[in-house]
Amino acid sequence: MTVRRLKVALAGNPNAGKSTVFNALTGAHQHVGNWPGKTVEKKEGYFQHRDLLVEIVDLPGTYSLSAYSPEERIAQEFVTAEHPDLVVNVVDASNLERNLYLTAQLIEIGAPLIIVLNMADIAEQLGYKIDVERFSQLLGVPVLQTAASKGTGMAALKDLIYRAAENPAAFTPPPAALQYEHEMERAVRQLTAALEALPDLGGYRSRWLAIKLIENDAQAVEVLRNLPGGEGVLALLPKILEKLQRVYGDEVDIALADARYGFVRGLTRQTLTLPHCPPRTVSDRIDQIVTHRWLGIPLFLFLMYLVFNLVQNVSAPYMDWIDGVISGPVSAWTLAALHALHASPWLVSLVMDGAIAGVGSVMVFIPSLMVMFFTLAFMEDSGYLARAAFVMDKAMGFLGLNGRAFIPMILGFGCNVPAVYATRTIENRAARILTGLLIPFMSCSARLPVYVVFGMALFGKDAGLVVWALYLVGIVTAALAGWALSRWVLPEVRHSVFVLELPRYRLPTLQGLWLHTWEHTWEFIRKAGTVILGIAVLLWFLLNLPWGVQNPRESYFGQISATIAPVFTPAGFGTWQAAGSLISGFVAKEVVISTMSQIYIGEEEAAAPPPLELHPLDDLKNIAVDFGAATLDAGKSFLEALTPGVRLFSAEEDDASNQTALSRALSQVFTPLSALAFLIYVLLYTPCMATVAAQAQEYGWRWAVFSVLLGLTPAWALAVAVFQIGRLLGVG
Amino acid sequence: MSVTKRVPLSKLAPGEKGVIVAIRSRGPLRRRLLDMGLVRGETVFVERVAPLGDPIEYAVKGSHLSLRRKDAADIIVEIAETEGVYAAG
């Protein structure tokens, strides 16, 4: 049996359940990437139905097709230029009029089309009655009712797609399906005739090009410029537009929108019966509480507290578990394998201290990322995230940002890496980048141990105050940077449009949440993971070259540190040791303390020598048992998160003896003033390479490099200012 | 014929409604408003104001939208003169 292929594009409004249809059709056969050259997410998947292999591209959710926003342009270009064999338009049946505006534009394009009236169950609950047969007759294409979240209608949709492969003509909307009013229609026809006189239209439908030219759409104008004889048609345009302007004023775009909505109104009038008295929905009742004048903000802050706790604490036991597995069994097995192969000592060190340590530093982010992706997907899919943006919009205005930026910023206090990925929920690209640039100023939890060790060493009773002040300095710096960047670097932010749909609340599907979580975590491993691993290996080489180097001071790492050190002299910590720990802090703030221990107290890594005898079965059993214990701990954290202020389970005391030794050493080389300058530097400069890798993945390398400079500059300036002013005042 | 007057959409209070007569916004915002169903002749209901006083939630064509106050000010709606106004006048 030969397999035929069918290329299908899935189009629809945001919140119409497009992803749910996509997941229901493709299941696990999907993968997430980016559109070439864009930072807009591209989802592709496939399913096989009898002898037909159906490849589906999930287009970005849009309200319209135009060349205005990247999402709309991608959707429009894909449908018009990539020539999918079929377009499946997912429509929210409970919100027909607004959704059919996009349908009208798809009909103009003229590609083979199936209309899926999704969420038919909700429409029915609301008392809507839709005459599907009449609907299909009026549009000239097949129409189908589904409830994808329950799987209803998915088999019928697959059958229908199969039939489209057999007989595409029956799925192609007739050009007469959508007609405009007199003047507009006359202009469209005049241009269509001119276009049809051209030898070749490059596969575009003449009527669609005509409409888009009247709309002054950038893509259509571009297409015409590249067609033989196209300039001639473009030359006709001003006269036609002038005539239209006489009729419609300078509101030709409104007239076109009116015409499309007119078509939609005609359609719904003949096919949709509304209940006499619309019922007060559960969604309305939830909104009365969630966006309530007094309750709205406290409720939002409580939910944020919950999210923060989930991402931070519930994932922590799993991070320890991964850490344990990698530094325990995985290291032991690898070491045994290397010994068995008689690998040379340098190779053993490269694999153990470079590669495996690097893999470990990638893996350790996975639990918190998974929890973050899952939680945010739940909030987004349920409809709450839009309300959060509604409630917090005004509060974010002073940064030049909109309400959607609040959640990523808060997540930044836990870990900057998931926070950067969380900016995906911000629609506007400039606002997304600006938020991503400010996140590093949110003091993440990995910076806290550095503050604590220095606090213990040099600030005594005031340590708590110093830590609190550092968090505040981070927030103030973010505010100032946000103000400056939105003025001079990303002015688009101020002009960005903030029209937000508040979709009806609904219960997300577990399948959708899981697929979202897994696909995005995998993408992190693939993209950011390779960068992090590469830098870890590079750092190993710096520490171990030239060959046979013993003292870290003599290694390239030590030499580089010593070269950089004078830069920090005006800030009071111009030693190679301090510079070296800052360089290692670029890799991850977690290692600042361990690097300092190594350099300042010359202490060997306290890691126990791996056992030479291997017990693979015992190891596997322990991995499983520890995973169970981690799950138990995560469960406890979850319960504690739900009951703020109550400690249900007593925390174990940390063994702090090691840190005390370091604190003693530090109190001899730092003064309180130079320590404060150092801590301010640690707070403000690049949080870690994983954040940079995440920024590169999300915004491109140029912005990632910009972010590094944006951290280094105020970090240095403020550290120097604090040290110099402090000295003038005679402190320290 | 009932007496009507034209006001910016942002002046309406929760619970009130108006019919769109003009959209003075420009650029991407104007395009977005049209895409979201805010066209001439459409009735807009004011649902509620966000806790901090901005933005405002509107219902149009059966869906709910949030608009900032300054953006809603560029949408002109026609409202029926209320009896309260007569009493005051």
Short mmCIF file of C-alpha atoms in Angstrom, two decimals, chain A residues 260-582:
data_model
loop_
_atom_site.label_atom_id
_atom_site.label_comp_id
_atom_site.label_asym_id
_atom_site.label_seq_id
_atom_site.Cartn_x
_atom_site.Cartn_y
_atom_site.Cartn_z
CA ARG A 260 -16.68 41.08 6.21
CA TYR A 261 -18.71 41.47 9.38
CA GLY A 262 -21.73 42.10 7.19
CA PHE A 263 -21.14 38.75 5.54
CA VAL A 264 -20.69 37.12 8.95
CA ARG A 265 -23.90 38.71 10.27
CA GLY A 266 -25.81 37.44 7.26
CA LEU A 267 -24.41 34.00 7.87
CA THR A 268 -25.24 33.83 11.57
CA ARG A 269 -28.69 35.34 11.05
CA GLN A 270 -29.58 32.35 8.88
CA THR A 271 -27.89 29.62 10.89
CA LEU A 272 -27.71 30.59 14.55
CA THR A 273 -30.59 30.72 17.03
CA LEU A 274 -29.76 32.41 20.31
CA PRO A 275 -31.65 31.80 23.55
CA HIS A 276 -34.12 34.55 24.50
CA CYS A 277 -32.43 35.17 27.80
CA PRO A 278 -28.69 34.44 27.86
CA PRO A 279 -27.90 32.44 31.00
CA ARG A 280 -25.49 33.84 33.57
CA THR A 281 -22.51 31.53 33.09
CA VAL A 282 -20.14 30.02 35.64
CA SER A 283 -17.44 32.00 33.86
CA ASP A 284 -19.18 35.29 34.69
CA ARG A 285 -19.53 34.26 38.30
CA ILE A 286 -15.83 33.34 38.58
CA ASP A 287 -14.93 36.72 37.09
CA GLN A 288 -17.00 38.55 39.65
CA ILE A 289 -14.60 37.23 42.28
CA VAL A 290 -11.32 37.01 40.37
CA THR A 291 -11.44 40.55 38.98
CA HIS A 292 -13.30 42.00 41.99
CA ARG A 293 -12.34 45.51 43.07
CA TRP A 294 -10.98 44.49 46.46
CA LEU A 295 -10.47 40.75 46.11
CA GLY A 296 -8.85 40.75 42.66
CA ILE A 297 -5.34 41.78 43.64
CA PRO A 298 -5.02 39.81 46.91
CA LEU A 299 -6.30 36.74 45.10
CA PHE A 300 -3.80 37.24 42.31
CA LEU A 301 -0.95 37.70 44.77
CA PHE A 302 -1.97 34.54 46.62
CA LEU A 303 -2.03 32.56 43.36
CA MET A 304 1.38 33.99 42.49
CA TYR A 305 2.69 32.93 45.85
CA LEU A 306 1.37 29.46 45.10
CA VAL A 307 2.96 29.33 41.65
CA PHE A 308 6.26 30.57 43.02
CA ASN A 309 6.19 27.89 45.69
CA LEU A 310 5.31 25.18 43.22
CA VAL A 311 8.11 26.11 40.83
CA GLN A 312 10.62 26.59 43.63
CA ASN A 313 9.87 24.08 46.36
CA VAL A 314 8.02 21.26 44.71
CA SER A 315 10.80 20.90 42.16
CA ALA A 316 13.60 21.16 44.74
CA PRO A 317 13.51 17.51 45.94
CA TYR A 318 13.66 16.35 42.31
CA MET A 319 16.63 18.63 41.67
CA ASP A 320 18.42 17.04 44.63
CA TRP A 321 17.47 13.65 43.26
CA ILE A 322 18.91 14.41 39.81
CA ASP A 323 22.00 15.84 41.46
CA GLY A 324 22.35 12.67 43.54
CA VAL A 325 21.90 10.35 40.58
CA ILE A 326 24.47 12.20 38.48
CA SER A 327 27.11 12.66 41.15
CA GLY A 328 26.45 9.14 42.48
CA PRO A 329 25.67 6.19 40.21
CA VAL A 330 26.16 7.95 36.86
CA SER A 331 29.58 9.27 37.88
CA ALA A 332 30.58 5.92 39.35
CA TRP A 333 29.51 3.97 36.29
CA THR A 334 31.22 6.37 33.89
CA LEU A 335 34.41 6.32 35.94
CA ALA A 336 34.39 2.52 35.96
CA ALA A 337 33.85 2.47 32.20
CA LEU A 338 36.73 4.93 31.67
CA HIS A 339 39.02 2.84 33.86
CA ALA A 340 38.04 -0.29 32.00
CA LEU A 341 38.98 1.44 28.74
CA HIS A 342 42.30 2.58 30.28
CA ALA A 343 41.52 6.20 29.51
CA SER A 344 44.27 8.72 30.28
CA PRO A 345 43.84 10.88 33.41
CA TRP A 346 43.15 14.05 31.44
CA LEU A 347 40.34 12.35 29.53
CA VAL A 348 38.89 11.05 32.81
CA SER A 349 38.97 14.59 34.19
CA LEU A 350 37.45 16.07 31.00
CA VAL A 351 34.56 13.62 31.06
CA MET A 352 34.00 13.70 34.82
CA ASP A 353 34.61 17.38 35.70
CA GLY A 354 33.75 18.84 32.31
CA ALA A 355 31.10 16.87 30.46
CA ILE A 356 29.23 15.15 33.32
CA ALA A 357 29.32 18.29 35.45
CA GLY A 358 27.96 20.15 32.41
CA VAL A 359 25.20 17.62 31.83
CA GLY A 360 24.37 17.89 35.51
CA SER A 361 24.02 21.66 35.31
CA VAL A 362 21.55 21.26 32.42
CA MET A 363 19.54 18.46 34.02
CA VAL A 364 19.18 20.27 37.31
CA PHE A 365 16.91 22.89 35.66
CA ILE A 366 14.50 20.32 34.31
CA PRO A 367 12.24 19.84 37.36
CA SER A 368 11.61 23.54 37.91
CA LEU A 369 11.13 24.12 34.20
CA MET A 370 8.60 21.31 33.95
CA VAL A 371 6.64 22.58 36.94
CA MET A 372 6.75 26.13 35.52
CA PHE A 373 5.62 25.10 32.02
CA PHE A 374 2.84 22.98 33.49
CA THR A 375 1.60 25.63 35.92
CA LEU A 376 1.70 28.45 33.39
CA ALA A 377 0.01 26.30 30.75
CA PHE A 378 -2.72 25.55 33.27
CA MET A 379 -3.23 29.24 34.00
CA GLU A 380 -3.13 30.15 30.30
CA ASP A 381 -5.44 27.37 29.08
CA SER A 382 -7.92 27.84 31.92
CA GLY A 383 -8.26 31.53 31.02
CA TYR A 384 -6.87 32.91 34.28
CA LEU A 385 -3.65 34.33 32.82
CA ALA A 386 -5.62 36.89 30.81
CA ARG A 387 -7.37 37.99 34.03
CA ALA A 388 -4.02 38.28 35.81
CA ALA A 389 -2.83 40.56 33.02
CA PHE A 390 -6.08 42.55 33.31
CA VAL A 391 -5.69 42.99 37.06
CA MET A 392 -1.95 43.86 37.01
CA ASP A 393 -1.72 45.93 33.82
CA LYS A 394 -1.71 49.33 35.50
CA ALA A 395 0.91 48.23 38.03
CA MET A 396 3.34 47.28 35.27
CA GLY A 397 2.83 50.51 33.36
CA PHE A 398 5.69 52.30 35.08
CA LEU A 399 8.15 49.87 33.50
CA GLY A 400 6.61 50.52 30.11
CA LEU A 401 5.30 46.96 30.26
CA ASN A 402 1.84 45.45 30.22
CA GLY A 403 0.09 43.18 32.69
CA ARG A 404 1.42 40.01 31.13
CA ALA A 405 4.97 40.83 32.29
CA PHE A 406 4.23 40.48 35.99
CA ILE A 407 4.34 36.69 36.27
CA PRO A 408 7.71 36.21 34.52
CA MET A 409 9.22 38.93 36.75
CA ILE A 410 7.99 37.21 39.92
CA LEU A 411 9.28 33.84 38.72
CA GLY A 412 12.67 35.53 38.32
CA PHE A 413 13.06 35.61 42.10
CA GLY A 414 13.08 31.82 42.02
CA CYS A 415 15.15 31.12 38.95
CA ASN A 416 15.77 33.40 35.97
CA VAL A 417 15.78 30.51 33.46
CA PRO A 418 12.11 29.48 33.70
CA ALA A 419 11.26 33.17 34.04
CA VAL A 420 12.80 33.91 30.63
CA TYR A 421 10.76 31.09 29.08
CA ALA A 422 7.64 32.39 30.84
CA THR A 423 7.89 35.60 28.78
CA ARG A 424 6.37 33.59 25.93
CA THR A 425 2.98 34.43 27.37
CA ILE A 426 3.62 38.09 26.41
CA GLU A 427 2.21 38.62 22.93
CA ASN A 428 4.09 41.73 21.89
CA ARG A 429 7.67 40.97 20.86
CA ALA A 430 9.22 44.22 22.10
CA ALA A 431 7.51 43.84 25.48
CA ARG A 432 8.65 40.22 25.63
CA ILE A 433 12.29 41.20 25.03
CA LEU A 434 12.16 44.07 27.51
CA THR A 435 10.79 41.76 30.20
CA GLY A 436 13.48 39.20 29.37
CA LEU A 437 16.15 41.89 29.76
CA LEU A 438 14.86 42.96 33.19
CA ILE A 439 14.44 39.47 34.65
CA PRO A 440 18.18 39.08 35.52
CA PHE A 441 17.84 41.98 38.00
CA MET A 442 15.39 39.89 40.00
CA SER A 443 17.65 38.28 42.57
CA CYS A 444 17.28 34.52 41.98
CA SER A 445 17.51 31.95 44.73
CA ALA A 446 20.99 30.84 43.65
CA ARG A 447 22.38 34.26 44.61
CA LEU A 448 21.07 33.99 48.17
CA PRO A 449 23.80 31.60 49.46
CA VAL A 450 26.45 34.11 48.37
CA TYR A 451 24.69 36.87 50.34
CA VAL A 452 24.35 34.58 53.36
CA VAL A 453 28.00 33.53 53.48
CA PHE A 454 29.19 37.13 53.19
CA GLY A 455 26.51 38.26 55.58
CA MET A 456 27.70 35.79 58.21
CA ALA A 457 31.33 36.76 57.62
CA LEU A 458 31.06 40.52 57.69
CA PHE A 459 27.68 41.92 58.68
CA GLY A 460 26.75 39.98 61.80
CA LYS A 461 23.34 41.10 63.07
CA ASP A 462 22.79 43.32 60.03
CA ALA A 463 23.08 40.43 57.57
CA GLY A 464 19.31 40.21 57.18
CA LEU A 465 19.07 43.92 56.43
CA VAL A 466 21.83 43.67 53.81
CA VAL A 467 20.10 40.77 52.05
CA TRP A 468 16.79 42.62 52.06
CA ALA A 469 18.46 45.78 50.70
CA LEU A 470 20.08 43.76 47.89
CA TYR A 471 16.70 42.47 46.69
CA LEU A 472 15.45 46.04 46.76
CA VAL A 473 18.47 47.33 44.79
CA GLY A 474 17.67 44.70 42.15
CA ILE A 475 14.06 45.85 41.84
CA VAL A 476 15.00 49.54 41.71
CA THR A 477 17.63 48.82 39.05
CA ALA A 478 15.03 46.90 37.03
CA ALA A 479 12.64 49.85 37.28
CA LEU A 480 15.28 52.35 36.14
CA ALA A 481 16.51 50.05 33.36
CA GLY A 482 12.93 49.42 32.25
CA TRP A 483 12.24 53.12 32.11
CA ALA A 484 15.43 53.84 30.14
CA LEU A 485 15.12 50.89 27.74
CA SER A 486 11.49 51.56 26.93
CA ARG A 487 12.48 55.17 26.14
CA TRP A 488 15.60 54.66 24.04
CA VAL A 489 16.15 51.03 23.08
CA LEU A 490 12.71 49.50 22.62
CA PRO A 491 10.38 52.46 22.06
CA GLU A 492 7.92 50.11 20.32
CA VAL A 493 6.94 48.94 23.79
CA ARG A 494 5.26 52.25 24.54
CA HIS A 495 3.24 52.10 21.35
CA SER A 496 2.42 48.44 21.67
CA VAL A 497 -1.23 47.55 21.51
CA PHE A 498 -2.79 46.05 24.59
CA VAL A 499 -6.17 44.75 23.54
CA LEU A 500 -6.74 41.60 25.50
CA GLU A 501 -9.39 38.96 25.08
CA LEU A 502 -10.75 37.56 28.33
CA PRO A 503 -11.79 34.10 27.17
CA ARG A 504 -14.39 31.98 28.89
CA TYR A 505 -12.94 29.86 31.73
CA ARG A 506 -12.53 26.20 30.98
CA LEU A 507 -10.83 23.15 32.39
CA PRO A 508 -7.58 22.42 30.53
CA THR A 509 -7.06 18.88 29.26
CA LEU A 510 -4.35 16.84 30.95
CA GLN A 511 -3.08 15.70 27.55
CA GLY A 512 -2.66 19.28 26.38
CA LEU A 513 -0.84 20.33 29.56
CA TRP A 514 1.47 17.34 29.48
CA LEU A 515 2.34 17.71 25.77
CA HIS A 516 3.02 21.42 26.27
CA THR A 517 5.25 20.72 29.28
CA TRP A 518 7.19 17.92 27.64
CA GLU A 519 7.69 19.60 24.25
CA HIS A 520 9.01 22.79 25.81
CA THR A 521 11.28 21.04 28.29
CA TRP A 522 12.72 18.96 25.48
CA GLU A 523 13.30 22.10 23.46
CA PHE A 524 15.26 23.56 26.40
CA ILE A 525 17.42 20.43 26.61
CA ARG A 526 18.08 20.52 22.90
CA LYS A 527 18.79 24.21 22.49
CA ALA A 528 19.92 25.80 25.73
CA GLY A 529 21.34 22.48 26.95
CA THR A 530 23.96 22.28 24.22
CA VAL A 531 25.12 25.84 24.91
CA ILE A 532 25.44 25.18 28.65
CA LEU A 533 27.32 21.94 28.06
CA GLY A 534 29.68 23.69 25.65
CA ILE A 535 30.54 26.41 28.16
CA ALA A 536 31.08 23.86 30.93
CA VAL A 537 33.59 22.01 28.75
CA LEU A 538 35.26 25.29 27.78
CA LEU A 539 35.65 26.17 31.47
CA TRP A 540 37.26 22.80 32.11
CA PHE A 541 39.86 23.53 29.43
CA LEU A 542 40.56 26.96 30.92
CA LEU A 543 41.14 25.38 34.33
CA ASN A 544 43.36 22.59 33.02
CA LEU A 545 45.48 24.35 30.40
CA PRO A 546 48.41 24.67 29.96
CA TRP A 547 48.94 20.93 30.26
CA GLY A 548 49.80 19.62 33.68
CA VAL A 549 48.96 22.82 35.53
CA GLN A 550 48.57 22.23 39.29
CA ASN A 551 47.96 25.57 40.96
CA PRO A 552 44.73 27.19 39.72
CA ARG A 553 46.52 30.58 39.75
CA GLU A 554 48.77 29.31 36.91
CA SER A 555 45.96 27.94 34.74
CA TYR A 556 44.49 30.00 31.93
CA PHE A 557 41.55 30.54 34.25
CA GLY A 558 43.83 32.01 36.92
CA GLN A 559 45.70 34.08 34.35
CA ILE A 560 42.50 35.50 32.92
CA SER A 561 41.22 36.23 36.43
CA ALA A 562 44.44 38.07 37.29
CA THR A 563 44.21 40.08 34.06
CA ILE A 564 40.64 41.12 34.81
CA ALA A 565 41.20 41.76 38.51
CA PRO A 566 42.47 45.40 38.20
CA VAL A 567 39.08 46.33 36.74
CA PHE A 568 37.60 45.67 40.19
CA THR A 569 40.25 47.59 42.15
CA PRO A 570 38.12 50.77 42.29
CA ALA A 571 35.32 48.61 43.72
CA GLY A 572 37.58 47.30 46.45
CA PHE A 573 37.91 43.67 45.42
CA GLY A 574 40.61 43.68 42.73
CA THR A 575 42.14 40.30 43.55
CA TRP A 576 42.43 37.36 41.15
CA GLN A 577 40.51 35.22 43.63
CA ALA A 578 37.50 37.54 43.65
CA ALA A 579 37.63 37.95 39.86
CA GLY A 580 37.92 34.18 39.46
CA SER A 581 34.86 33.49 41.57
CA LEU A 582 32.94 36.08 39.54
#
